[in-house]
XYZ file of C-alpha atoms in Angstrom:
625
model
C -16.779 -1.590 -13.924
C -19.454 0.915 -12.835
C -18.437 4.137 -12.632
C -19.199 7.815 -13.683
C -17.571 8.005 -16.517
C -15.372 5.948 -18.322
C -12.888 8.909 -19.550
C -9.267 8.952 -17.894
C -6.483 10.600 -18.818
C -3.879 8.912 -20.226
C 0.008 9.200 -20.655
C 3.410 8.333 -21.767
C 5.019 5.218 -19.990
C 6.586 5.980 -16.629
C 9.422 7.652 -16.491
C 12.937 7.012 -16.000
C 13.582 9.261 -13.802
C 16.465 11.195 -11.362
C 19.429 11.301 -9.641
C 20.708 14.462 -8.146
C 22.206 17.773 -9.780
C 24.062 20.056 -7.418
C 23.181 23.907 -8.859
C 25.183 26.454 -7.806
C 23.664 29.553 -6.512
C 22.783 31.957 -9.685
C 23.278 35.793 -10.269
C 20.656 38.077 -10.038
C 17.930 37.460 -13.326
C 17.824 33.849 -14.830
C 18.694 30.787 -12.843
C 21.665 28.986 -14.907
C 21.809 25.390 -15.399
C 24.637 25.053 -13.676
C 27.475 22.325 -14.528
C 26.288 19.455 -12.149
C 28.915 17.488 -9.837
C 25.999 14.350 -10.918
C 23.966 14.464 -13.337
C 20.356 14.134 -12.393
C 19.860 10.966 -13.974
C 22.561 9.064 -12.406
C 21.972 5.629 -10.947
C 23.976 5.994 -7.736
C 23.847 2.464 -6.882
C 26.038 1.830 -10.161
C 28.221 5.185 -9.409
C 28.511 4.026 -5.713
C 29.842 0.860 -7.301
C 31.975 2.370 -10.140
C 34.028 4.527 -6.977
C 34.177 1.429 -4.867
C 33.166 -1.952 -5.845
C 32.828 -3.084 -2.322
C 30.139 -0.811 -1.655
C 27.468 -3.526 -3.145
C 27.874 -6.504 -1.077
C 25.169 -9.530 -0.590
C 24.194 -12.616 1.927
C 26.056 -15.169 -0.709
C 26.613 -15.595 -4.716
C 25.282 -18.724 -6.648
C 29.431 -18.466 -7.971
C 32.088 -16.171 -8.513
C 30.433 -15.232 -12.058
C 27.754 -13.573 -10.280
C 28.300 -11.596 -7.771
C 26.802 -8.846 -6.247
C 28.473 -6.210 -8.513
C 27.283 -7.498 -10.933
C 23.894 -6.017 -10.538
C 25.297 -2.373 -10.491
C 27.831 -2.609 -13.110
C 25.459 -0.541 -15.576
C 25.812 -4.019 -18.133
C 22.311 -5.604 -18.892
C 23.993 -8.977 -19.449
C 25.840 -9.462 -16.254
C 24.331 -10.228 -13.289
C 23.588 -11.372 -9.166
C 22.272 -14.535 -8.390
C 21.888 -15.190 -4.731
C 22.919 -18.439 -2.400
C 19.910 -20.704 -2.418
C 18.064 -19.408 0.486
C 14.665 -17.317 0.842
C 16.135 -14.786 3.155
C 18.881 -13.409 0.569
C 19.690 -10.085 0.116
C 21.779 -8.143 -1.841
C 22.765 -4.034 -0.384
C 24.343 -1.183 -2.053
C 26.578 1.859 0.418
C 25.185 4.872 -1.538
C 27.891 6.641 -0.186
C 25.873 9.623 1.274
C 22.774 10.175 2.801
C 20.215 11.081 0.057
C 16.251 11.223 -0.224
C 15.476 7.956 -2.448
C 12.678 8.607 -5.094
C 12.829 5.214 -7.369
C 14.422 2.025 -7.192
C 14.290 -0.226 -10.210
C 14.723 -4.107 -10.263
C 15.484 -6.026 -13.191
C 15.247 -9.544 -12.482
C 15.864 -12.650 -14.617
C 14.341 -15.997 -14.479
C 14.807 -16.526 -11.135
C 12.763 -13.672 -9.399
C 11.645 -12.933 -5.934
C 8.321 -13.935 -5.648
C 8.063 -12.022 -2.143
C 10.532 -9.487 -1.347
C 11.408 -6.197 0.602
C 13.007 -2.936 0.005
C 14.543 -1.225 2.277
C 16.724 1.479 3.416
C 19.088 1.944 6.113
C 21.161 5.292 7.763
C 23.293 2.916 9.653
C 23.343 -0.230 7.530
C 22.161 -1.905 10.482
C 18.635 -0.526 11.298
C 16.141 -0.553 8.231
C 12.723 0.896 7.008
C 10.856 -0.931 4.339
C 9.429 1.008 1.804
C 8.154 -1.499 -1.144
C 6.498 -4.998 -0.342
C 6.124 -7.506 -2.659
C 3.716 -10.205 -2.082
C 2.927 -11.439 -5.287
C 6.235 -10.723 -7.552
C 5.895 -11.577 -11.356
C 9.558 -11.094 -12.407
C 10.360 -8.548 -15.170
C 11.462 -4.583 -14.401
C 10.090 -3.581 -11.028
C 9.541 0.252 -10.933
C 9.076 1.431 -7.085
C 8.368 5.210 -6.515
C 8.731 6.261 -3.041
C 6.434 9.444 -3.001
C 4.319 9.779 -0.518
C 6.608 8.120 1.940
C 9.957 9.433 3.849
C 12.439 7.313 2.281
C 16.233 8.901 2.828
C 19.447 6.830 4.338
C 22.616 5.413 2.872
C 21.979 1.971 2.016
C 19.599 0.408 0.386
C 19.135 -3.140 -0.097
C 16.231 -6.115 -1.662
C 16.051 -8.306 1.008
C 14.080 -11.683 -0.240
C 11.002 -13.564 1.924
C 10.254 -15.658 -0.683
C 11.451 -17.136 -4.565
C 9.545 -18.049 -6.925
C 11.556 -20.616 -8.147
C 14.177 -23.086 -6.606
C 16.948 -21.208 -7.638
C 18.298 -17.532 -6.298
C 17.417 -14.506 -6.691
C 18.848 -13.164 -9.788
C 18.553 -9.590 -10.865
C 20.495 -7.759 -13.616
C 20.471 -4.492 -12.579
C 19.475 -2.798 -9.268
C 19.460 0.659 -9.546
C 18.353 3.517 -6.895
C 17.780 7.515 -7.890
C 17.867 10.425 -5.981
C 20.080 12.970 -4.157
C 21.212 15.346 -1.420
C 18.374 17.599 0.311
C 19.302 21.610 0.169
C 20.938 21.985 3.596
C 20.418 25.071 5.521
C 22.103 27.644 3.924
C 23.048 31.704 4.321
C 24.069 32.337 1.305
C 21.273 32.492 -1.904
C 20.113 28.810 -3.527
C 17.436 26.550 -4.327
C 16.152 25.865 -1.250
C 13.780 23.370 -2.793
C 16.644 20.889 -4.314
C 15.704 16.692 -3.035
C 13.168 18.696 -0.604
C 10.025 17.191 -0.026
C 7.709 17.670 -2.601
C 3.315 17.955 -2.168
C 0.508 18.518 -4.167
C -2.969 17.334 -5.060
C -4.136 14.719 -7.876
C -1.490 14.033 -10.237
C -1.756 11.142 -13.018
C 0.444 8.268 -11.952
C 3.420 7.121 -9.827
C 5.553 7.834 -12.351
C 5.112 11.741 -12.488
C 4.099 12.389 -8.523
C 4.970 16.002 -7.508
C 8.479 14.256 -5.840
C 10.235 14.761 -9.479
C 9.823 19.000 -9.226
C 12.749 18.884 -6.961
C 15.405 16.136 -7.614
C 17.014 18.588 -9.755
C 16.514 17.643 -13.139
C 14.710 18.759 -16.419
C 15.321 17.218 -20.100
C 16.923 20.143 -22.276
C 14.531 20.334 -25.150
C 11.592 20.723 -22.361
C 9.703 18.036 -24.003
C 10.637 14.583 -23.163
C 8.695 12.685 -21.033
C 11.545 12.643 -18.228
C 11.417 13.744 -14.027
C 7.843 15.149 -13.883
C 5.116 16.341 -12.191
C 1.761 16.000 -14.488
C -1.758 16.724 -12.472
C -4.782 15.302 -14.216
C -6.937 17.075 -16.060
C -8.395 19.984 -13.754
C -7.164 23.329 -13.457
C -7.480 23.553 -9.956
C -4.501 21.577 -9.148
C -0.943 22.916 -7.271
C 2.492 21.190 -6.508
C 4.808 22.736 -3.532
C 7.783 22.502 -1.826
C 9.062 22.299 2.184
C 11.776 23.730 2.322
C 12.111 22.571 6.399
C 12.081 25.869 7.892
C 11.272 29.655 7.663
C 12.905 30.541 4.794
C 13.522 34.051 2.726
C 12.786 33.498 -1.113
C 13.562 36.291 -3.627
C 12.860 34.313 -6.924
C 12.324 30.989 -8.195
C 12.564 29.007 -11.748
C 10.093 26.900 -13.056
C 10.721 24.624 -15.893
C 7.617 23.133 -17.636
C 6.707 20.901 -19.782
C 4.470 21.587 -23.029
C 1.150 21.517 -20.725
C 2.146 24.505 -18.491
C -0.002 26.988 -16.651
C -1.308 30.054 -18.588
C -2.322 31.580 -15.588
C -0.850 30.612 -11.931
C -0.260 31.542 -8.582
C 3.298 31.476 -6.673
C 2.026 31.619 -3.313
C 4.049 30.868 0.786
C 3.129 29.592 3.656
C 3.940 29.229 7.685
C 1.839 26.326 8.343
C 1.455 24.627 4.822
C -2.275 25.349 5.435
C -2.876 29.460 5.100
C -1.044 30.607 1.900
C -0.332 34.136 0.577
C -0.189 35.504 -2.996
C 3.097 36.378 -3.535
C 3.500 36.672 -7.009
C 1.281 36.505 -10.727
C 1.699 36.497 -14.152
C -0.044 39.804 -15.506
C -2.754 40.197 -17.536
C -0.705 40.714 -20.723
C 1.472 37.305 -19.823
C -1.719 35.343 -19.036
C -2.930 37.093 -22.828
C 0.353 35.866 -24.665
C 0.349 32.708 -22.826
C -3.527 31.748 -23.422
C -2.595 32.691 -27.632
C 0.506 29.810 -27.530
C -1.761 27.115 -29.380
C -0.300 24.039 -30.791
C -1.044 20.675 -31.828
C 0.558 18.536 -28.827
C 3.211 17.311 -31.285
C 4.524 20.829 -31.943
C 4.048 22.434 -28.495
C 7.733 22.413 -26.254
C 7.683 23.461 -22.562
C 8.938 27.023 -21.203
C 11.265 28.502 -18.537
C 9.467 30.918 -16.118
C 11.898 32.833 -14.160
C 10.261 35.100 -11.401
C 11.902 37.721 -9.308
C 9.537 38.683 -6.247
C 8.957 42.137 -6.320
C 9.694 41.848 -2.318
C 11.423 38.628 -0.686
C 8.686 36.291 0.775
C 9.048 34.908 4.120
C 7.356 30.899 4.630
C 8.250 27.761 4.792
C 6.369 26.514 2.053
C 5.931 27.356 -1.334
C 3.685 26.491 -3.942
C 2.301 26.983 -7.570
C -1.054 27.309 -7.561
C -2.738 26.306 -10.962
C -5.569 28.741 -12.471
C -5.515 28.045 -16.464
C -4.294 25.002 -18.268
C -2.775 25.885 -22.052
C -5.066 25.028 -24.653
C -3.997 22.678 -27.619
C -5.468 21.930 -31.171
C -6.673 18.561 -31.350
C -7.242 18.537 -33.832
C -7.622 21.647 -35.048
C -9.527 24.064 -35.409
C -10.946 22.085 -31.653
C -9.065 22.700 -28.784
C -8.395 20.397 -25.237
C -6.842 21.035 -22.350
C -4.595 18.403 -20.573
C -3.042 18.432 -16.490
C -0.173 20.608 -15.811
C 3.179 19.431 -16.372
C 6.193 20.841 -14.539
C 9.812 19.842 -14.698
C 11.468 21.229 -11.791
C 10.292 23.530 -9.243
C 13.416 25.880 -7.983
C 12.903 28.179 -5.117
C 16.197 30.438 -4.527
C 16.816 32.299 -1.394
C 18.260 31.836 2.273
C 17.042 29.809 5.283
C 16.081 26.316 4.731
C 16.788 23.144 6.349
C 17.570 19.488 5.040
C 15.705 18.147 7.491
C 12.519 17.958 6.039
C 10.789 15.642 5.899
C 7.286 13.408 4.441
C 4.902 12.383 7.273
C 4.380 9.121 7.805
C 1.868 6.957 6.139
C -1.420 6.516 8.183
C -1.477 2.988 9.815
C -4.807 0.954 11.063
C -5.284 1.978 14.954
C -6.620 -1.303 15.968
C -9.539 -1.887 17.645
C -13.042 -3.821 17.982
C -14.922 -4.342 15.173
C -19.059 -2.659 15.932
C -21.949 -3.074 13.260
C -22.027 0.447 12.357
C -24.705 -0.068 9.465
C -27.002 -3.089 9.007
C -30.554 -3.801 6.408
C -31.797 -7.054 6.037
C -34.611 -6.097 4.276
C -37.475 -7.576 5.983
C -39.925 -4.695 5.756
C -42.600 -4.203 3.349
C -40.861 -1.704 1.206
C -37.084 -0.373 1.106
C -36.351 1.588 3.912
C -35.785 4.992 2.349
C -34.136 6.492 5.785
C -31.496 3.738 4.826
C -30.264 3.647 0.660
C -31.363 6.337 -2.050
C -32.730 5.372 -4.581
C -30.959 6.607 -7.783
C -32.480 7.446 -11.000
C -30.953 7.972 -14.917
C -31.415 11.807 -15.998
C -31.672 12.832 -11.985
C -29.108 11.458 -9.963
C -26.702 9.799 -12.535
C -26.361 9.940 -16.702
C -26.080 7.107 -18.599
C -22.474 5.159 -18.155
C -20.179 2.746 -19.475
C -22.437 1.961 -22.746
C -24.874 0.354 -20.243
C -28.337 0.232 -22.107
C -30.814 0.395 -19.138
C -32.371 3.142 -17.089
C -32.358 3.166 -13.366
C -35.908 3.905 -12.096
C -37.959 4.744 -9.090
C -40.344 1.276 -9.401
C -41.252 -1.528 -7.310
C -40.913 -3.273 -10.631
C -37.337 -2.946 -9.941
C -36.792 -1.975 -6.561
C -38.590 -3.814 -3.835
C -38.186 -6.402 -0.636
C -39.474 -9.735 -0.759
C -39.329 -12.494 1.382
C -36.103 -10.810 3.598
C -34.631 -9.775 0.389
C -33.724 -6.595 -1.636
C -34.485 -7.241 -5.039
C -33.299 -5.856 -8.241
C -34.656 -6.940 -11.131
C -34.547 -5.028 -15.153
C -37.786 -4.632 -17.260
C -37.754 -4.597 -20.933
C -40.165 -2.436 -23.063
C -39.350 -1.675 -26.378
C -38.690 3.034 -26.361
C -40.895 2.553 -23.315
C -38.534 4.783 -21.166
C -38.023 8.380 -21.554
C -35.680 10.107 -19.568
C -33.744 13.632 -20.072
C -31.016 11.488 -21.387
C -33.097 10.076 -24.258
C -35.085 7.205 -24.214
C -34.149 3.637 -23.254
C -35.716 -0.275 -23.835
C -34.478 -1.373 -20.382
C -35.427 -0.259 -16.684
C -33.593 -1.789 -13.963
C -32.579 -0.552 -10.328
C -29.952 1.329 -8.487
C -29.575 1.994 -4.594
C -27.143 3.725 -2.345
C -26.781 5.191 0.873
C -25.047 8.617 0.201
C -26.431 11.121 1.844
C -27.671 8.644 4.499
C -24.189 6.903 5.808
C -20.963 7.913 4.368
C -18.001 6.542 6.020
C -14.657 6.472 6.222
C -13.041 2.411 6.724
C -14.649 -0.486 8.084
C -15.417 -3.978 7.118
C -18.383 -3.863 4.542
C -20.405 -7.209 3.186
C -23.245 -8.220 1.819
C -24.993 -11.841 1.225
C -26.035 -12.184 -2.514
C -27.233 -14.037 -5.373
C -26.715 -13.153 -8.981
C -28.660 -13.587 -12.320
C -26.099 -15.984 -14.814
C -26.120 -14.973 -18.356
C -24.239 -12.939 -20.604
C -24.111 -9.272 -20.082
C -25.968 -9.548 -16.971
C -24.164 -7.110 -14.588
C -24.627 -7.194 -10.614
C -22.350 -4.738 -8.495
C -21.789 -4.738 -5.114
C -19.196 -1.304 -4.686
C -18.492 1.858 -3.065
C -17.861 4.937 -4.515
C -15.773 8.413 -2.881
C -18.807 10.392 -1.588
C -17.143 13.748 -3.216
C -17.291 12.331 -6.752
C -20.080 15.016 -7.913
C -17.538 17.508 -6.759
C -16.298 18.797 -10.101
C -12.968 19.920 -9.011
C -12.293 16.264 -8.037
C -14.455 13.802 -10.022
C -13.923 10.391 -10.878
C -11.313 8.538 -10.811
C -10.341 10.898 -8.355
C -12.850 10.663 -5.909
C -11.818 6.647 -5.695
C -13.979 3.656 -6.398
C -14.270 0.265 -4.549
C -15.336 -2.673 -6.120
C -16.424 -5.130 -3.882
C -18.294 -7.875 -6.196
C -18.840 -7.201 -9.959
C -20.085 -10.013 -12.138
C -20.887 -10.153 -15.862
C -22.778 -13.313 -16.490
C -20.608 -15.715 -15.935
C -21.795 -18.446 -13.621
C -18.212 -19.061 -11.869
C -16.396 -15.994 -11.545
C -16.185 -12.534 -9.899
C -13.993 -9.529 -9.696
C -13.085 -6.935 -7.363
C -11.453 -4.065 -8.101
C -9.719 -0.299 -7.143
C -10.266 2.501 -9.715
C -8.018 5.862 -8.916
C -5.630 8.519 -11.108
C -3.437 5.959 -12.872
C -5.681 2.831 -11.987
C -8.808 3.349 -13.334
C -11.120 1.851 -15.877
C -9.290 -1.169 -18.105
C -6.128 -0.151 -15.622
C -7.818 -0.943 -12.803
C -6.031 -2.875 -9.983
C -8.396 -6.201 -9.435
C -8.483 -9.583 -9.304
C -10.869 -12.722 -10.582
C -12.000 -15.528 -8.111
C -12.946 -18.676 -8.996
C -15.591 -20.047 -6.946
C -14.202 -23.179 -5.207
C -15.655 -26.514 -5.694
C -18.187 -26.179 -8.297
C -19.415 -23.351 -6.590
C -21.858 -20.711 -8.672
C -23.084 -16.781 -8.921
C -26.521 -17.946 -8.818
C -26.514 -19.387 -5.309
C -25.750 -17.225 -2.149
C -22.746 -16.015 -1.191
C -20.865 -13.124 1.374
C -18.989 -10.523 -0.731
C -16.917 -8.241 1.545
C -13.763 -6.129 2.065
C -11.929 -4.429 4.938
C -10.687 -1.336 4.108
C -8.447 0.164 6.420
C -5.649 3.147 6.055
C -3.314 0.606 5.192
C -5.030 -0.833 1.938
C -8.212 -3.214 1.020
C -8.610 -6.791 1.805
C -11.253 -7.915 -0.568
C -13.064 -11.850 0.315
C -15.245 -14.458 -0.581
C -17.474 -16.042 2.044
C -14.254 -15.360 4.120
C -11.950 -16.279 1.723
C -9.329 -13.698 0.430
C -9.078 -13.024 -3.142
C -7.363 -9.751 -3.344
C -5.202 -7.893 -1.105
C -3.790 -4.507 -1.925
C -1.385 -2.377 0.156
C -1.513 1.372 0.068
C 2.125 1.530 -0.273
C 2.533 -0.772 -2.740
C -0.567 1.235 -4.982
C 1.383 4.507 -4.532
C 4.883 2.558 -5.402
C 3.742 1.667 -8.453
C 0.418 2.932 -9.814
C -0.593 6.630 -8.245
C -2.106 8.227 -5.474
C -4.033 6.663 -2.502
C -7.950 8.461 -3.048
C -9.220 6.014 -0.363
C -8.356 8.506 2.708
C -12.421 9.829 2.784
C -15.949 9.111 3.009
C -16.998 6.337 0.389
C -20.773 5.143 0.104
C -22.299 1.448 -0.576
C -24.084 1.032 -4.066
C -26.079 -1.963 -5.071
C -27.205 -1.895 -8.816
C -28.152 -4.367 -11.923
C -26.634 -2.790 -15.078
C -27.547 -4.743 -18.584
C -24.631 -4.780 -21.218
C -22.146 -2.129 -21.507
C -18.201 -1.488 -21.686
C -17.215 -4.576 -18.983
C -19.303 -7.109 -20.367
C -18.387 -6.495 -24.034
C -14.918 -6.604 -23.122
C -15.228 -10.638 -22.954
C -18.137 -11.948 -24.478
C -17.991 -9.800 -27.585
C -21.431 -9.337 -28.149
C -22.432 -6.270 -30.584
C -26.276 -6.911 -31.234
C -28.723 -6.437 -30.913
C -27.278 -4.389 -27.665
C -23.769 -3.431 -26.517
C -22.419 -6.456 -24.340
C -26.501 -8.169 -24.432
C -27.334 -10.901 -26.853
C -30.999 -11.761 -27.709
C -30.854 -14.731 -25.429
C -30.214 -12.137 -22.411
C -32.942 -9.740 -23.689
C -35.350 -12.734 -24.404
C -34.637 -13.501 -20.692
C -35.653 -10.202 -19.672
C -38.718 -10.146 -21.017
C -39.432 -13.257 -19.732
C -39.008 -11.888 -16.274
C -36.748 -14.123 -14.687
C -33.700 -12.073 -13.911
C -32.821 -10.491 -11.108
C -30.222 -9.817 -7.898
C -31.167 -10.929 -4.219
C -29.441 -9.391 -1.783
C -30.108 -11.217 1.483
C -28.586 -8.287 3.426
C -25.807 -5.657 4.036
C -23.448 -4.666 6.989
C -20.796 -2.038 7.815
C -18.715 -2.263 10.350
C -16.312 0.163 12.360
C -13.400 0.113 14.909
């Protein structure tokens, strides 16, 4: 898919992660790790169940072998299996009112196709938080950061199965735990509080797991983390719901911890003050610690505030990432990765709480942005034009150069036209030289937006290796503290040769590249790349709607992306890019091709040469609410 760079950091599989641990308030110096009334890893749907079994009920049982119970029992060959109906459900009475961070379905045969997860403070009123529209079956992982998910009961309620039989599900399991309450007496303040930072990795290690209380002992497992990606300008922090007085806090890290930090507060979670840094001979003994990742462990940081700090939120502020050999004598740096996050002190509140998720204000669609390319030349006040060794490097394997030509770049007969050259070392650029020229236009710089309903009319060149985009990318991507995948990418229409499919496609931390989240559409009735068609999306605070000459092909929610893969990037300006790439990683990925290019066979480059490929783009339109 086209992007900056095809590099992402990678990790472990998701964790499994936590239930509460109560600590109890520590003496002065080290915070102990207390005895815990639950263990942080508890499922409290199958506790709930072990101290009352009529706390898991359901709408109906297939027969008394499989009732609801049966599904919290903690045994992975038991199980529920609903009445025959679509509208099924099956709840669990927590007990107590905790902040839910994961809920984990394991379904057999007979899964939910579409379903709902919910939770309840009454048992009576509920709040989805997960949506499945397109269920597959198997283990169903649903993080709740960034949303406000705390109540009692919890429950799947079904829309839809996927077969003609019940729901069945072998285990249904919920994590999480009490918030700190308000307290006058000193403790972690920060224990099930909500939890905040910037761009972490994936769903599975948001900055929610540095406060539900739990930390593996050897500090290496991949268990109930926070892990940024890989930029050392990256925090996590804590609300702790109200003004609070914090005299010293414990951090628990993982083998990638900070070798230099800042603790810092803050009134308004917006202004923050310094309240407390490592010194320069702790930064020194840190920055020495070099391992191979295999040997390295985590550490305990315990910090006692030369003065108490007064704020309501606190945070660690990232400066250094630890250095590893790999191999050696060559070092690298990964994210951060913290444990648990424990701010001890006085003050507080358990009411605390996430913000809710942004929803789509309504509203008239207006053409905000429109070309139809019927002047003489490209209208330069409209799309840069974007050039290999000045506005981009070479990416993805791709073997062309974008240049400033009408040879590839120009309008003709009401159409934008792309169209490659081939010239055997004909093309020097500052990134060496190339055989291929082709073009590249966007409009950053010249309309950035944020949402709207984008399309564009197009016709694509059919053979293999041949690679057409129609996509967006986040317009703060040459921003080096955020990058890509970070700054987001949308891919509207990408196509690879093949005369009767497309893709769309999301790129993001923990969706990016191979891991993207897209879809394939088949044209209907015959229908081909090489004759004109309306590519689109709708992108609105809610999540993308991707289509087909009005046809949907791939919706994704924004809860269900941060449920399950990692953090929503699509909050900020984004700008359209048109482009003809030749070969590279996307194309090679299916037809295989080695020689005598990357993803091109000769037939393509004898094509080329020829001069009969190219993309037509018949025009292009944003609209806005």
């Amino acid at each position: 898919m086209p992007s900056r760079t095809t590099l992402i950091a990678t990790t472990a599989a998701l964790v499994a992660l936590a239930a509460p641990m109560a600590l109890a308030a520590p003496a002065p110096g080290p915070a102990p790790e207390a005895a815990a009334a639950v263990a942080w890893n508890t499922d409290r749907a199958a506790s709930a169940y072990a101290a009352n079994p009529a706390a898991v009920t359901a709408s109906g049982s297939e027969n008394g072998g499989v009732t609801p119970g049966a599904a919290t029992d903690g045994n992975a060959s038991t199980r529920w299996s609903s009445n025959f109906a679509d509208d099924a459900w099956i709840r669990v009475d927590l007990g107590a009112t905790l902040r839910i961070n994961q809920v984990k379905l394991e379904w057999e045969a007979a899964y939910g196709k579409r379903y709902v997860l919910e939770v309840s403070g009454n048992g009576t009123d509920w709040t989805p938080f997960y949506t499945e529209t397109e269920g597959t079956g198997g283990t169903v992982t649903a993080h709740t950061y960034p949303q406000e998910v705390t109540g009692r009961y919890v429950r799947m309620r079904g829309v839809e199965r996927a077969t003609p039989y019940g729901y069945s599900l072998f285990s249904f399991q919920v994590y999480g735990g009490e918030p700190a309450p308000a307290s006058t007496v000193r403790t972690n303040l920060a224990l099930h509080h909500p939890a905040y930072g910037n761009l972490y990795q994936h769903a599975g290690t948001s900055p929610a797991y540095v406060t539900d209380g739990g930390w593996p002992a050897d500090l290496k497992a991949d268990q109930s983390r926070w892990s940024s990606d890989w930029n050392a300008d990256r925090w996590v922090g804590v609300d702790l719901g109200a003004t609070s007085t914090v005299s010293s806090l414990d951090l628990y890290w993982e083998a990638a911890y900070a070798v230099d930090y800042e603790i810092q507060v803050s009134d308004d979670n917006r202004t923050w003050r310094t309240v407390h840094r490592p010194s320069a001979t702790e930064v020194a003994a840190r920055r020495a610690d070099v391992k191979s990742p295999g040997d390295a462990v985590g550490r305990h940081d315990t910090i006692t505030l030369s003065a108490p700090a007064t704020g309501r939120y606190v945070r660690m502020l990232g400066k250094e990432r630890r250095s590893f050999h790999n191999p050696a004598p060559s070092t690298a740096q990964f994210g951060y990765s913290l444990y648990e996050f424990q701010v001890w002190g006085t003050g507080g509140s358990a009411n605390a709480a996430y913000p809710a998720l942004p929803k789509d204000t309504g509203g008239t669609y207006t053409t905000r942005f429109f070309d139809d390319f019927t002047g003489s030349g490209l209208d330069r006040s409209k799309w840069r034009v974007v050039r290999t060794g000045t506005e981009m490097g070479p990416v993805n394997g791709e073997s062309q150069a974008y240049v400033d030509s009408p040879e590839t770049i120009r309008t003709e007969n009401g159409a934008l036209v792309l169209q490659p050259r081939y010239c055997k070392g004909c093309t020097s650029t500052p990134n060496g030289t190339f055989d291929f020229t082709s073009g590249r236009v966007d409009t950053h710089t010249r309309f950035d937006f944020t949402y709207g309903r984008v399309s564009a009319r197009m016709k694509l060149p059919v053979g293999d290796g041949y690679w057409p985009a129609f996509w967006m990318l986040g317009s703060d991507v040459d921003d080096p503290a955020v990058s890509w995948p970070g700054s987001g990418e949308t891919d509207i229409m990408e196509n690879i040769g093949y005369g009767d499919w497309t893709s769309s496609a999301l790129h993001g931390p923990g969706y990016s590249a191979d891991g993207n989240i897209g879809k394939q559409q088949t044209y209907p009735n015959g229908g081909r790349a090489d004759a004109w068609h309306t590519y689109g999306v709708e992108w609105t605070p809610e999540g993308m709607t991707f289509t087909v000459d009005g046809r949907v092909v791939q919706q994704t929610s924004r809860q269900k992306l941060e449920s399950t893969r990692g953090k929503w990037v699509f909050d900020h300006h984004q700008y359209v890019i048109l482009n003809l790439a030749l070969g590279g990683a996307y194309p090679a990925g299916w037809n295989k091709v080695t020689q005598p290019y990357w993803g091109l066979p000769q037939s393509s480059v004898d094509r080329v040469a020829q001069g009969g490929v190219k993309a037509e783009i018949d025009w292009v339109r944003v609209e806005q609410k």
